[in-house]
PDB file of C-alpha atoms in Angstrom:
ATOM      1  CA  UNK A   4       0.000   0.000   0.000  1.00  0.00           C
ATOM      2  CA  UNK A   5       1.254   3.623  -0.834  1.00  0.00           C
ATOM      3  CA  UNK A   6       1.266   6.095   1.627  1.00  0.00           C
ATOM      4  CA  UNK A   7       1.618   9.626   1.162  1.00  0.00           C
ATOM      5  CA  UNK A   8       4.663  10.801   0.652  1.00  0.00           C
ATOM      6  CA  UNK A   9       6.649  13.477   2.046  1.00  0.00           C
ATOM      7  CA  UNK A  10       5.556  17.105   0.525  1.00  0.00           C
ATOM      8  CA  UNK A  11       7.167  17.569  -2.546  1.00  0.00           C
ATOM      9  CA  UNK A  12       8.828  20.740  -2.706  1.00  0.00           C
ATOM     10  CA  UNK A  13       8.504  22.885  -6.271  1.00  0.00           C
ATOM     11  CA  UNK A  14       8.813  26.464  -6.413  1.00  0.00           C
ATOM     12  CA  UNK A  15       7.838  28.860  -3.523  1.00  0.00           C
ATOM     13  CA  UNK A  16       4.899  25.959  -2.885  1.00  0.00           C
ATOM     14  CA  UNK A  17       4.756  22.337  -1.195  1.00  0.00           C
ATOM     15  CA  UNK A  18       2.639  20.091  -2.419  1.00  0.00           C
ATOM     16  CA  UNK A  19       1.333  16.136  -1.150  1.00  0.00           C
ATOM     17  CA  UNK A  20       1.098  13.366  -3.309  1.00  0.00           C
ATOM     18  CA  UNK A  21      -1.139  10.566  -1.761  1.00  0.00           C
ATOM     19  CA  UNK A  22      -3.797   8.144  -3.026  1.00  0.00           C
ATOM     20  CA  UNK A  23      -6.933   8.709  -4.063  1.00  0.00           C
ATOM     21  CA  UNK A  24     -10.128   8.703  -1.404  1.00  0.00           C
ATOM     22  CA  UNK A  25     -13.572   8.738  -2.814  1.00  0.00           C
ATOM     23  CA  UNK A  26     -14.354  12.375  -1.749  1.00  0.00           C
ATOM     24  CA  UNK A  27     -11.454  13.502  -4.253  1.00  0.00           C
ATOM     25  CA  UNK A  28     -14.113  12.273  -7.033  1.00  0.00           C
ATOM     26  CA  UNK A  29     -15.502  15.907  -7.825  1.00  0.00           C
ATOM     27  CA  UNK A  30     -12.621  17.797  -7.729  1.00  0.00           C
ATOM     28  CA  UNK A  31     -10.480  15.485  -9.708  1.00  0.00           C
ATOM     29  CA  UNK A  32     -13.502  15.407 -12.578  1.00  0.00           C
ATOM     30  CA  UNK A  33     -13.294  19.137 -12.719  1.00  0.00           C
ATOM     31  CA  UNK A  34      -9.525  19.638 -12.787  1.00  0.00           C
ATOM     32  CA  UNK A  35      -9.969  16.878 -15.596  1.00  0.00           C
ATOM     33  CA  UNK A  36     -12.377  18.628 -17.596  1.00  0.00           C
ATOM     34  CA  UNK A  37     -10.299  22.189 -17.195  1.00  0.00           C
ATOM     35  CA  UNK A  38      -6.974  20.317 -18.197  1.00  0.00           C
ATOM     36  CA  UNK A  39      -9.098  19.343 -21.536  1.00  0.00           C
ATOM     37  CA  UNK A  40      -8.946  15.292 -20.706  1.00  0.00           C
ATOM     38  CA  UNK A  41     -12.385  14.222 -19.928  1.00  0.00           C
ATOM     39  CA  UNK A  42     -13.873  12.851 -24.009  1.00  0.00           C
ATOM     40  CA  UNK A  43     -17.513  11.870 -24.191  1.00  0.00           C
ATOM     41  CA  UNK A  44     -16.661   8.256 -24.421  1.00  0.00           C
ATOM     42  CA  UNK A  45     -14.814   7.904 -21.180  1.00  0.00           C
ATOM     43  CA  UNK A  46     -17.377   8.915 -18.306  1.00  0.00           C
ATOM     44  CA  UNK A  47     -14.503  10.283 -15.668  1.00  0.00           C
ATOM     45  CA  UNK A  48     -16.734   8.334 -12.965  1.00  0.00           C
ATOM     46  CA  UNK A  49     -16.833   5.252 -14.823  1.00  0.00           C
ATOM     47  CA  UNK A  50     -12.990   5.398 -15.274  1.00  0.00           C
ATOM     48  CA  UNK A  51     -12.277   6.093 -11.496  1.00  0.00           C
ATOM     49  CA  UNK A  52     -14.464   2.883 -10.516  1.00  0.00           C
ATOM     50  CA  UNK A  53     -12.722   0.856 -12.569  1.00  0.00           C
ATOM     51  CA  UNK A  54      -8.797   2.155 -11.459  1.00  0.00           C
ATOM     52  CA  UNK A  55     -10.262   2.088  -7.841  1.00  0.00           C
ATOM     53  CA  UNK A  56     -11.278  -1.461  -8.144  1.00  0.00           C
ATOM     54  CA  UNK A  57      -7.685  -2.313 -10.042  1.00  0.00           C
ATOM     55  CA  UNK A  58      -4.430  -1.336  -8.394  1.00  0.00           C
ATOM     56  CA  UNK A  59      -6.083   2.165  -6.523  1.00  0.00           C
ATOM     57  CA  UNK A  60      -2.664   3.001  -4.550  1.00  0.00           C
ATOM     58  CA  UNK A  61      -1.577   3.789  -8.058  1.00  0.00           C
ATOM     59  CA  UNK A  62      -4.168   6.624  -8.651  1.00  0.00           C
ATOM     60  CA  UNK A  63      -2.099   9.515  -7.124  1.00  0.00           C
ATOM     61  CA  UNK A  64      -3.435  12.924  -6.150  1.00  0.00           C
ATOM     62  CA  UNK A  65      -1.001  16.224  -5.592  1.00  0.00           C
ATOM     63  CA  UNK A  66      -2.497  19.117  -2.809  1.00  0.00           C
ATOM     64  CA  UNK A  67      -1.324  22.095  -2.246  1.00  0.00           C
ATOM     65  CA  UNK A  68      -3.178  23.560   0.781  1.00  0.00           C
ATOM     66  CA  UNK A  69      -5.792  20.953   0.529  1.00  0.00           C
ATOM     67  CA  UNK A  70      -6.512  21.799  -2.401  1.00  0.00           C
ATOM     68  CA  UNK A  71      -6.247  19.173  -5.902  1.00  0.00           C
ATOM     69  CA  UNK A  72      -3.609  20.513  -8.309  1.00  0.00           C
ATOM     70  CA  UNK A  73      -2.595  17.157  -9.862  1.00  0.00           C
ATOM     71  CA  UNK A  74      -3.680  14.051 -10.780  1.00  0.00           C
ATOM     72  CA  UNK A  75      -1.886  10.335 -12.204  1.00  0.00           C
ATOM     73  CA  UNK A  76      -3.077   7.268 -12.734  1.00  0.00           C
ATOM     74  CA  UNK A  77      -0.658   4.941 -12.583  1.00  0.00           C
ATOM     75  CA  UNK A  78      -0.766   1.685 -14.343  1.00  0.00           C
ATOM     76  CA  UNK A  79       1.551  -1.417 -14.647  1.00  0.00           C
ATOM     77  CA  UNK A  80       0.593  -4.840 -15.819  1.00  0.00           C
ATOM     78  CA  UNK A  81       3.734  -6.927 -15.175  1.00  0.00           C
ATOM     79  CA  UNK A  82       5.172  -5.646 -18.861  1.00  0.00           C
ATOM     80  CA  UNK A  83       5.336  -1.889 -18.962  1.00  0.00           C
ATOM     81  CA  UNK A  84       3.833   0.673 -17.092  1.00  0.00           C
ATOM     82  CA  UNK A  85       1.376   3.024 -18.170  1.00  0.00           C
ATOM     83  CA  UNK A  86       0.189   6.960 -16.946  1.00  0.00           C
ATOM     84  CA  UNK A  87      -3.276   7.858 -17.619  1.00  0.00           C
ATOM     85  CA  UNK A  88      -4.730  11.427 -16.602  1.00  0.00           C
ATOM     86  CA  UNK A  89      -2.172  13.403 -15.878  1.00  0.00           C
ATOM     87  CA  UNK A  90      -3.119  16.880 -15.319  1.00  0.00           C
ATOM     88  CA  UNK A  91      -1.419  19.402 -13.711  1.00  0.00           C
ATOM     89  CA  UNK A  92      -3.559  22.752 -12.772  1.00  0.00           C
ATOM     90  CA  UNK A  93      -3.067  25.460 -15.135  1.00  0.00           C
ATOM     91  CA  UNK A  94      -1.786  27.635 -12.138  1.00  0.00           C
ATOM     92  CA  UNK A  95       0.314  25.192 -11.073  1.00  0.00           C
ATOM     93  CA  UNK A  96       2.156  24.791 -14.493  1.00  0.00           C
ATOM     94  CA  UNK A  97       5.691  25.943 -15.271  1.00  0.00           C
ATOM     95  CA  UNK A  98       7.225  25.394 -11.740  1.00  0.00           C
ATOM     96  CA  UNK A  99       8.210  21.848 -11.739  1.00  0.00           C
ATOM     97  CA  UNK A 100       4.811  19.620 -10.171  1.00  0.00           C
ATOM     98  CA  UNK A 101       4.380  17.753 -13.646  1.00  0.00           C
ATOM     99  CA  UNK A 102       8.405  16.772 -13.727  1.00  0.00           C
ATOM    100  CA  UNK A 103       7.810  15.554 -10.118  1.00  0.00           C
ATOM    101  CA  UNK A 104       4.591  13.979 -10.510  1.00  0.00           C
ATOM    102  CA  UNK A 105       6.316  12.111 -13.423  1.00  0.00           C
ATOM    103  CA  UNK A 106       9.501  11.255 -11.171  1.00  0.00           C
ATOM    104  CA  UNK A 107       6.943  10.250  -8.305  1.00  0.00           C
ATOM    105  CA  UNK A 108       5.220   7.534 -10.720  1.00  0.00           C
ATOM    106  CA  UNK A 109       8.690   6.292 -12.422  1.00  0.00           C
ATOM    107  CA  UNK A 110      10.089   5.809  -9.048  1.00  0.00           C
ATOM    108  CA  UNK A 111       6.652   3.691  -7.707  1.00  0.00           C
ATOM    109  CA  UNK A 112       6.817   1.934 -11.123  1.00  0.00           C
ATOM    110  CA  UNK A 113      10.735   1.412 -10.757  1.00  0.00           C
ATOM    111  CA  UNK A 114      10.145  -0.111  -6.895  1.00  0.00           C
ATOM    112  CA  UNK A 115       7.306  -2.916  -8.522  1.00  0.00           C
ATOM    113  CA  UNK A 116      10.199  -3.916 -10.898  1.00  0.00           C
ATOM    114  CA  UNK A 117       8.780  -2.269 -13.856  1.00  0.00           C
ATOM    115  CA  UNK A 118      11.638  -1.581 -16.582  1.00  0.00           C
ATOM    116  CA  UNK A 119       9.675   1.060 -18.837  1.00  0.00           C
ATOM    117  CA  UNK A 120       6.951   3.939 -18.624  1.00  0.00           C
ATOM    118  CA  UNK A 121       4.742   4.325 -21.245  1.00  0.00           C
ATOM    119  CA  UNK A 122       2.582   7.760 -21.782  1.00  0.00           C
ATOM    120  CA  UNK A 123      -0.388   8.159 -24.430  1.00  0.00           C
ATOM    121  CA  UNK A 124      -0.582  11.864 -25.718  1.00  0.00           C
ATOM    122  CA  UNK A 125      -3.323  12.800 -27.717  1.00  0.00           C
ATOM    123  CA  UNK A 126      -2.308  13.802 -31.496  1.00  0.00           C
ATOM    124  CA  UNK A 127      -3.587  17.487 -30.938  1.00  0.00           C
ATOM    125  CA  UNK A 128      -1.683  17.963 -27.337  1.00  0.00           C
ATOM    126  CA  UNK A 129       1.368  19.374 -28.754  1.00  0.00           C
ATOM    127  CA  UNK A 130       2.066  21.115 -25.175  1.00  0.00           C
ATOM    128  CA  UNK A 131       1.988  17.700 -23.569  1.00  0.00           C
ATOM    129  CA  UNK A 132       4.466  16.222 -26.002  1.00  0.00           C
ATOM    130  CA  UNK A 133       6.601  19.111 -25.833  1.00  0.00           C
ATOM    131  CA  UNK A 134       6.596  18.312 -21.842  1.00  0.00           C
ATOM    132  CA  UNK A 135       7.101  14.538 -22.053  1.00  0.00           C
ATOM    133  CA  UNK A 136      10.106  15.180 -24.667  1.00  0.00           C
ATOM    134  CA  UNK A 137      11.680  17.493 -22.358  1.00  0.00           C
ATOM    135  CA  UNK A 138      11.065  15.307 -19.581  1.00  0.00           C
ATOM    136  CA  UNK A 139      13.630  12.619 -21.612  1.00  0.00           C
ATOM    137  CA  UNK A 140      10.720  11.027 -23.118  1.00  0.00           C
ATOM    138  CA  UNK A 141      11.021   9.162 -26.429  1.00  0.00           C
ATOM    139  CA  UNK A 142       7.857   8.883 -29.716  1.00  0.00           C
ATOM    140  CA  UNK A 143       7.933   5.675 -29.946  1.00  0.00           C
ATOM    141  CA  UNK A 144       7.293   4.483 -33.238  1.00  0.00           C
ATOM    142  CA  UNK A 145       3.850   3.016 -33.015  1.00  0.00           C
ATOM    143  CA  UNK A 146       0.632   3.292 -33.409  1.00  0.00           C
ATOM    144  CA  UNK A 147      -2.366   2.809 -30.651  1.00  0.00           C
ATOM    145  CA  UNK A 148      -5.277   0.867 -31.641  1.00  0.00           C
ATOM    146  CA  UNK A 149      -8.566   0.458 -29.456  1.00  0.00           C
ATOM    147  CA  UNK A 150     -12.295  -1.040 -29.752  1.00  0.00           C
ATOM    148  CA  UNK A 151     -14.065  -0.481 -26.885  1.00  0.00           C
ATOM    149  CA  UNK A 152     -15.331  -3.948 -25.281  1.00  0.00           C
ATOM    150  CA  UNK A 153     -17.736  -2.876 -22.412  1.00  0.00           C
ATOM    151  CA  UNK A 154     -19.556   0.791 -23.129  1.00  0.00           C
ATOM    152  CA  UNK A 155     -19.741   3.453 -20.929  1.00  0.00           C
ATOM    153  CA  UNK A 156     -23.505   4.251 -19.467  1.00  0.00           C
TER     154      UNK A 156
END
């Protein structure tokens, strides 16, 4: 089980990564619709049942005065690991949180044995890429298919 870590220092602020609780679930739908990640085929509920029924000590929360400014999910099925919603807050961009949020999930994945993190970026987020690249992130040179199995209500 993760615990909360020690605050994570970035800038002139201090913020808390630690797990998800189920009273996070409205804030961390909002900061996912401002950060432009919530699509009408993934209900952001739906998608939070499911990681908090699957590995939920990987679903990661940063606060800064109690307040959400960050979010990770935090995959890893044996092979690779995987990060799903990341979002930073807009006012919380540019001073470091996403570079630690990133080192916070590498070094959880690392600990599990995991040799390799693996980050979808939509085609249109050219910010995002720009971030992952500068982050030491590679394009890999493949394409993601998906068919969705079970639909969302």
């Amino acid at each position: 089980s993760i615990k909360a870590r020690n605050t994570t220092r970035f800038g002139v602020c201090c913020v808390n990564i630690r797990p998800f609780r189920a009273q996070d679930q409205d804030a961390v739908i909002n900061l996912w619709e401002r950060a432009q990640l919530a699509r009408p085929w993934n209900d952001p509920i739906e998608d939070i049942v499911r990681k908090v029924a699957y590995q939920p000590d990987l679903f990661v929360l940063g606060e800064y005065n109690s307040q959400l400014v960050a979010t990770a999910m935090i995959e890893y099925d044996g092979h690779c690991g995987t990060l799903f919603y990341f979002a930073i807050d807009a006012d919380y961009q540019g001073h470091g949180l996403g570079q630690k949020l990133l080192n916070y999930a590498d070094c959880i994945l690392t600990e599990l044995g995991c040799p390799k993190l693996n980050i979808l970026v939509r085609s249109e987020n050219k910010e995002g890429a720009q971030f992952y690249t500068k982050a030491g992130f590679q394009q890999d040179l493949a394409a993601s298919f998906g068919k969705r199995s079970i639909p969302n209500h």
